[in-house]
CSV table of C-alpha atoms in Angstrom, one decimal:
chain,number,residue,atom,x,y,z
A,1,UNK,CA,-12.8,-17.4,50.1
A,2,UNK,CA,-9.6,-15.8,48.6
A,3,UNK,CA,-7.7,-19.1,49.0
A,4,UNK,CA,-10.4,-21.0,47.2
A,5,UNK,CA,-10.6,-18.3,44.5
A,6,UNK,CA,-6.9,-18.5,43.9
A,7,UNK,CA,-7.0,-22.3,43.8
A,8,UNK,CA,-9.8,-22.2,41.2
A,9,UNK,CA,-7.8,-19.6,39.2
A,10,UNK,CA,-4.8,-21.9,39.2
A,11,UNK,CA,-6.9,-24.8,37.9
A,12,UNK,CA,-8.8,-22.8,35.3
A,13,UNK,CA,-5.7,-21.0,33.9
A,14,UNK,CA,-3.5,-24.1,33.7
A,15,UNK,CA,-6.3,-26.4,32.3
A,16,UNK,CA,-7.4,-23.8,29.8
A,17,UNK,CA,-3.9,-23.5,28.4
A,18,UNK,CA,-3.5,-27.2,28.1
A,19,UNK,CA,-6.9,-27.9,26.5
A,20,UNK,CA,-6.8,-24.9,24.1
A,21,UNK,CA,-3.3,-25.9,22.9
A,22,UNK,CA,-4.9,-29.1,21.6
A,23,UNK,CA,-7.3,-27.3,19.3
A,24,UNK,CA,-6.4,-27.5,15.6
A,25,UNK,CA,-6.6,-23.7,15.0
A,26,UNK,CA,-4.8,-22.6,18.2
A,27,UNK,CA,-1.8,-20.4,17.3
A,28,UNK,CA,1.5,-22.3,17.5
A,29,UNK,CA,4.2,-20.7,19.7
A,30,UNK,CA,1.6,-18.3,21.2
A,31,UNK,CA,3.3,-18.8,24.6
A,32,UNK,CA,6.2,-16.6,23.3
A,33,UNK,CA,4.1,-13.5,23.1
A,34,UNK,CA,2.5,-14.3,26.5
A,35,UNK,CA,5.9,-14.8,28.1
A,36,UNK,CA,7.1,-11.5,26.6
A,37,UNK,CA,4.2,-9.7,28.3
A,38,UNK,CA,5.0,-11.4,31.6
A,39,UNK,CA,8.7,-10.5,31.5
A,40,UNK,CA,8.2,-6.9,30.2
A,41,UNK,CA,5.0,-5.9,31.8
A,42,UNK,CA,3.6,-8.1,34.6
A,43,UNK,CA,6.8,-8.7,36.6
A,44,UNK,CA,8.1,-5.1,36.4
A,45,UNK,CA,4.7,-3.8,37.5
A,46,UNK,CA,4.7,-6.0,40.6
A,47,UNK,CA,8.2,-4.7,41.5
A,48,UNK,CA,7.3,-1.1,41.0
A,49,UNK,CA,4.1,-1.5,43.0
A,50,UNK,CA,5.3,-3.2,46.1
A,51,UNK,CA,9.0,-2.7,46.6
A,52,UNK,CA,8.8,1.1,47.4
A,53,UNK,CA,6.5,0.3,50.3
A,54,UNK,CA,8.9,-2.1,52.1
A,55,UNK,CA,9.6,-1.0,55.7
A,56,UNK,CA,13.4,-1.6,56.1
A,57,UNK,CA,14.5,-2.8,59.5
A,58,UNK,CA,16.6,-5.6,61.1
A,59,UNK,CA,13.6,-7.9,61.4
A,60,UNK,CA,13.2,-8.2,57.6
A,61,UNK,CA,16.6,-10.0,57.1
A,62,UNK,CA,15.2,-13.4,57.8
A,63,UNK,CA,12.4,-13.6,55.2
A,64,UNK,CA,14.5,-11.7,52.7
A,65,UNK,CA,17.5,-14.0,52.8
A,66,UNK,CA,15.5,-17.2,52.9
A,67,UNK,CA,15.0,-17.4,49.1
A,68,UNK,CA,18.7,-16.7,48.5
A,69,UNK,CA,19.7,-19.5,50.9
A,70,UNK,CA,17.1,-21.9,49.3
A,71,UNK,CA,18.4,-21.2,45.8
A,72,UNK,CA,22.1,-21.5,46.7
A,73,UNK,CA,21.6,-24.7,48.7
A,74,UNK,CA,19.5,-26.0,45.8
A,75,UNK,CA,22.1,-25.2,43.2
A,76,UNK,CA,24.8,-27.1,45.3
A,77,UNK,CA,22.4,-30.0,45.9
A,78,UNK,CA,21.3,-30.4,42.2
A,79,UNK,CA,24.8,-30.0,40.8
A,80,UNK,CA,26.1,-32.6,43.3
A,81,UNK,CA,23.2,-35.1,42.5
A,82,UNK,CA,23.6,-34.4,38.8
A,83,UNK,CA,27.2,-35.3,38.8
A,84,UNK,CA,26.5,-38.5,40.7
A,85,UNK,CA,23.7,-39.5,38.4
A,86,UNK,CA,25.5,-38.2,35.3
A,87,UNK,CA,22.8,-35.7,34.4
A,88,UNK,CA,23.2,-33.2,31.5
A,89,UNK,CA,23.8,-29.5,32.2
A,90,UNK,CA,20.3,-28.8,30.8
A,91,UNK,CA,18.7,-31.2,33.3
A,92,UNK,CA,20.6,-29.8,36.2
A,93,UNK,CA,19.8,-26.2,35.1
A,94,UNK,CA,16.1,-27.2,34.9
A,95,UNK,CA,16.0,-28.4,38.5
A,96,UNK,CA,18.0,-25.4,39.8
A,97,UNK,CA,15.5,-23.0,38.2
A,98,UNK,CA,12.3,-24.9,38.9
A,99,UNK,CA,13.1,-26.1,42.4
A,100,UNK,CA,15.5,-23.5,43.7
A,101,UNK,CA,12.9,-20.8,43.4
A,102,UNK,CA,9.6,-20.8,45.3
A,103,UNK,CA,6.1,-19.6,44.5
A,104,UNK,CA,6.1,-17.1,47.4
A,105,UNK,CA,3.4,-14.9,46.1
A,106,UNK,CA,0.5,-16.4,44.1
A,107,UNK,CA,0.4,-19.6,46.0
A,108,UNK,CA,2.3,-18.3,49.1
A,109,UNK,CA,0.2,-15.3,50.0
A,110,UNK,CA,-3.2,-17.0,50.1
A,111,UNK,CA,-1.8,-19.9,52.1
A,112,UNK,CA,-0.1,-17.5,54.6
A,113,UNK,CA,-3.4,-15.7,55.1
A,114,UNK,CA,-5.2,-19.0,55.5
A,115,UNK,CA,-2.7,-20.2,58.2
A,116,UNK,CA,-1.7,-17.0,60.0
A,117,UNK,CA,-4.0,-14.2,58.9
A,118,UNK,CA,-3.5,-11.0,57.0
A,119,UNK,CA,-0.7,-9.8,59.2
A,120,UNK,CA,1.6,-12.5,57.8
A,121,UNK,CA,1.3,-11.1,54.3
A,122,UNK,CA,3.7,-8.2,55.0
A,123,UNK,CA,6.4,-10.7,55.8
A,124,UNK,CA,5.4,-12.7,52.8
A,125,UNK,CA,6.0,-9.7,50.6
A,126,UNK,CA,9.5,-9.4,52.0
A,127,UNK,CA,10.2,-13.1,51.1
A,128,UNK,CA,8.8,-12.5,47.6
A,129,UNK,CA,10.0,-9.1,46.4
A,130,UNK,CA,13.6,-8.5,47.7
A,131,UNK,CA,13.7,-12.3,48.2
A,132,UNK,CA,12.4,-14.6,45.5
A,133,UNK,CA,11.9,-11.9,42.9
A,134,UNK,CA,15.4,-10.5,43.2
A,135,UNK,CA,16.9,-14.0,43.2
A,136,UNK,CA,15.1,-14.8,40.0
A,137,UNK,CA,16.2,-11.6,38.4
A,138,UNK,CA,19.9,-12.1,39.3
A,139,UNK,CA,21.0,-15.6,40.2
A,140,UNK,CA,18.0,-17.1,38.2
A,141,UNK,CA,19.0,-15.4,34.9
A,142,UNK,CA,22.6,-16.2,35.6
A,143,UNK,CA,21.8,-19.9,36.0
A,144,UNK,CA,19.5,-19.9,32.9
A,145,UNK,CA,22.3,-18.5,30.7
A,146,UNK,CA,25.0,-20.6,32.2
A,147,UNK,CA,23.2,-24.0,32.0
A,148,UNK,CA,21.8,-23.3,28.5
A,149,UNK,CA,25.2,-22.4,27.1
A,150,UNK,CA,27.2,-24.9,29.1
A,151,UNK,CA,29.9,-22.4,29.9
A,152,UNK,CA,30.4,-19.3,32.0
A,153,UNK,CA,30.5,-16.3,29.6
A,154,UNK,CA,30.6,-13.7,32.4
A,155,UNK,CA,30.2,-10.8,30.1
A,156,UNK,CA,27.2,-12.3,28.4
A,157,UNK,CA,25.6,-13.3,31.7
A,158,UNK,CA,26.2,-9.8,33.1
A,159,UNK,CA,24.6,-8.2,30.1
A,160,UNK,CA,21.6,-10.5,30.3
A,161,UNK,CA,21.1,-9.7,34.0
A,162,UNK,CA,21.3,-5.9,33.5
A,163,UNK,CA,19.1,-6.0,30.5
A,164,UNK,CA,16.5,-8.2,32.1
A,165,UNK,CA,13.3,-6.0,32.4
A,166,UNK,CA,12.3,-7.2,36.0
A,167,UNK,CA,15.8,-6.4,37.2
A,168,UNK,CA,15.7,-2.9,35.7
A,169,UNK,CA,12.3,-2.4,37.3
A,170,UNK,CA,13.6,-3.6,40.7
A,171,UNK,CA,16.5,-1.0,40.6
A,172,UNK,CA,14.0,1.7,39.7
A,173,UNK,CA,11.7,0.6,42.4
A,174,UNK,CA,14.4,1.0,45.1
A,175,UNK,CA,14.7,4.7,44.2
A,176,UNK,CA,10.9,5.1,44.2
A,177,UNK,CA,11.0,4.2,47.9
A,178,UNK,CA,11.7,8.0,48.5
A,179,UNK,CA,8.7,9.0,46.3
A,180,UNK,CA,5.0,9.0,47.1
A,181,UNK,CA,3.4,7.3,44.1
A,182,UNK,CA,0.0,8.6,42.9
A,183,UNK,CA,-3.0,6.4,43.7
A,184,UNK,CA,-3.8,6.1,40.0
A,185,UNK,CA,-0.3,4.8,39.2
A,186,UNK,CA,-0.4,2.2,42.1
A,187,UNK,CA,-3.9,1.1,40.9
A,188,UNK,CA,-2.6,0.6,37.4
A,189,UNK,CA,0.5,-1.3,38.5
A,190,UNK,CA,-1.6,-3.6,40.7
A,191,UNK,CA,-3.9,-4.5,37.8
A,192,UNK,CA,-0.9,-5.1,35.5
A,193,UNK,CA,0.9,-7.2,38.1
A,194,UNK,CA,-2.3,-9.3,38.7
A,195,UNK,CA,-1.9,-10.6,35.1
A,196,UNK,CA,1.2,-12.5,36.1
A,197,UNK,CA,-0.2,-15.7,37.6
A,198,UNK,CA,-3.1,-16.5,35.2
A,199,UNK,CA,-0.9,-15.7,32.1
A,200,UNK,CA,2.0,-17.7,33.4
A,201,UNK,CA,-0.1,-20.7,34.3
A,202,UNK,CA,-1.9,-20.5,30.9
A,203,UNK,CA,1.5,-20.3,29.1
A,204,UNK,CA,2.8,-23.3,31.0
A,205,UNK,CA,-0.4,-25.2,30.2
A,206,UNK,CA,-0.1,-24.6,26.5
A,207,UNK,CA,3.4,-26.1,26.5
A,208,UNK,CA,2.6,-29.1,28.7
A,209,UNK,CA,2.7,-32.5,26.9
A,210,UNK,CA,1.4,-35.4,29.0
A,211,UNK,CA,3.6,-38.1,27.4
A,212,UNK,CA,5.3,-40.9,29.3
A,213,UNK,CA,8.7,-40.0,27.9
A,214,UNK,CA,8.4,-36.5,29.5
A,215,UNK,CA,7.4,-37.9,32.9
A,216,UNK,CA,10.9,-38.3,34.3
A,217,UNK,CA,10.0,-39.6,37.7
A,218,UNK,CA,13.5,-39.5,39.2
A,219,UNK,CA,14.3,-35.8,38.5
A,220,UNK,CA,10.7,-34.8,39.4
A,221,UNK,CA,10.9,-36.8,42.7
A,222,UNK,CA,14.3,-35.4,43.6
A,223,UNK,CA,13.4,-31.9,42.6
A,224,UNK,CA,10.1,-31.8,44.7
A,225,UNK,CA,11.8,-33.6,47.6
A,226,UNK,CA,14.2,-30.7,47.8
A,227,UNK,CA,11.7,-27.9,47.2
A,228,UNK,CA,8.8,-29.2,49.4
A,229,UNK,CA,10.9,-31.0,52.1
A,230,UNK,CA,14.6,-30.4,52.3
A,231,UNK,CA,14.5,-26.6,51.6
A,232,UNK,CA,12.1,-25.7,54.5
A,233,UNK,CA,14.0,-28.2,56.7
A,234,UNK,CA,17.3,-26.4,56.1
A,235,UNK,CA,15.7,-23.0,56.8
A,236,UNK,CA,14.0,-24.4,59.9
A,237,UNK,CA,17.3,-25.7,61.4
A,238,UNK,CA,19.2,-22.5,60.4
A,239,UNK,CA,16.7,-20.1,61.8
A,240,UNK,CA,15.7,-21.9,65.0
A,241,UNK,CA,18.6,-20.7,67.1
A,242,UNK,CA,18.3,-17.1,66.0
A,243,UNK,CA,14.6,-16.4,65.9
A,244,UNK,CA,11.5,-16.9,68.1
A,245,UNK,CA,10.0,-20.1,66.8
A,246,UNK,CA,6.5,-18.9,67.9
A,247,UNK,CA,6.8,-15.6,66.0
A,248,UNK,CA,5.5,-14.8,62.6
A,249,UNK,CA,8.9,-14.0,61.1
A,250,UNK,CA,10.0,-17.6,61.8
A,251,UNK,CA,6.8,-19.2,60.7
A,252,UNK,CA,6.4,-17.2,57.5
A,253,UNK,CA,10.1,-17.8,56.5
A,254,UNK,CA,9.6,-21.6,56.9
A,255,UNK,CA,6.2,-21.7,55.1
A,256,UNK,CA,7.5,-19.6,52.2
A,257,UNK,CA,10.5,-21.9,51.9
A,258,UNK,CA,8.1,-24.8,51.6
A,259,UNK,CA,6.0,-23.4,48.7
A,260,UNK,CA,5.7,-24.9,45.3
A,261,UNK,CA,8.1,-24.3,42.5
A,262,UNK,CA,8.1,-20.7,41.2
A,263,UNK,CA,6.1,-20.2,38.0
A,264,UNK,CA,8.5,-17.6,36.7
A,265,UNK,CA,11.5,-19.9,37.3
A,266,UNK,CA,9.7,-22.6,35.3
A,267,UNK,CA,9.1,-20.0,32.5
A,268,UNK,CA,12.8,-19.2,32.6
A,269,UNK,CA,13.7,-22.8,32.2
A,270,UNK,CA,11.3,-23.1,29.3
A,271,UNK,CA,12.6,-19.9,27.6
A,272,UNK,CA,16.2,-21.1,27.8
A,273,UNK,CA,15.3,-24.6,26.6
A,274,UNK,CA,16.3,-26.3,29.8
A,275,UNK,CA,14.1,-29.4,29.5
A,276,UNK,CA,10.9,-27.4,28.9
A,277,UNK,CA,8.6,-30.3,29.0
A,278,UNK,CA,10.0,-31.5,32.3
A,279,UNK,CA,9.9,-27.9,33.6
A,280,UNK,CA,6.2,-27.7,33.0
A,281,UNK,CA,5.6,-30.9,34.9
A,282,UNK,CA,6.9,-29.2,38.1
A,283,UNK,CA,4.0,-26.8,37.9
A,284,UNK,CA,1.4,-29.5,37.1
A,285,UNK,CA,2.6,-31.7,40.0
A,286,UNK,CA,4.3,-29.3,42.4
A,287,UNK,CA,1.5,-26.8,43.0
A,288,UNK,CA,-1.2,-29.3,43.9
A,289,UNK,CA,1.2,-31.4,46.0
A,290,UNK,CA,2.4,-28.3,47.9
A,291,UNK,CA,-1.1,-27.6,49.1
A,292,UNK,CA,-0.8,-30.8,51.1
A,293,UNK,CA,2.9,-30.6,52.2
A,294,UNK,CA,2.5,-27.0,53.6
A,295,UNK,CA,-0.2,-28.4,56.0
A,296,UNK,CA,2.6,-30.6,57.4
A,297,UNK,CA,4.8,-27.7,58.1
A,298,UNK,CA,1.9,-25.7,59.6
A,299,UNK,CA,1.1,-28.6,62.0
A,300,UNK,CA,4.8,-29.0,62.8
A,301,UNK,CA,5.1,-25.3,63.9
A,302,UNK,CA,1.9,-25.1,65.8
């Protein structure tokens, strides 16, 4: 039921954004206000709610480092392909952000529960919060600034990272691990964090333009081939000698690596004008396609 509910929420939020943006009186650039709420409220709330509850032990290293490996391998892969195909820095940056980051929570959590039950969610949170979320807040913002400017201004990049609201919230959340949060505060943070996915999907939908000149099949194909196929394969081969292939740690790590492009990564690409129309296509195509490809990985490991 939860899986179908989340799937329906994806469809409604995304479609509503796309259709409403076509109305004559729909406010132009409304996505900027929505994105500001996401980056300043929704994402920090998620970090403050869940990171303090992480149980730190040696077992968490595998789901935690998975998103870092996927992003780094993805950056190397897309930069190499981009040089071979003579892509612009903006196009390379778009693929690094959209396909180097995975949707390990909103799409990931219900799929994990569907495949492996509720117990798998605790490993999913590790892949998402100190994993994908932290990668997005550091390497993600680094890539966004670098590829949008076309040069490495280390001072500017450093300032952007340390001023990025989700990163600040992440640092605060680490210290809150030693504090017992009141139930009312946790409830409020949960509700604020729950706004992330519908608002992000709505925002992306408002900026989606279904025109043939935006449907760049080669970048889309290469990007999704990496995110849905090569990325989980790399993690599978790397983790197989070191973890129990029948255990949840291994299976959750592979499944989370196979998830669709991260909505927030797509928003970053859009915010920094890294092929925004192409970026929105990764949500429109990648999320539905991932519902099929994750079944392949599930069958492979069972």
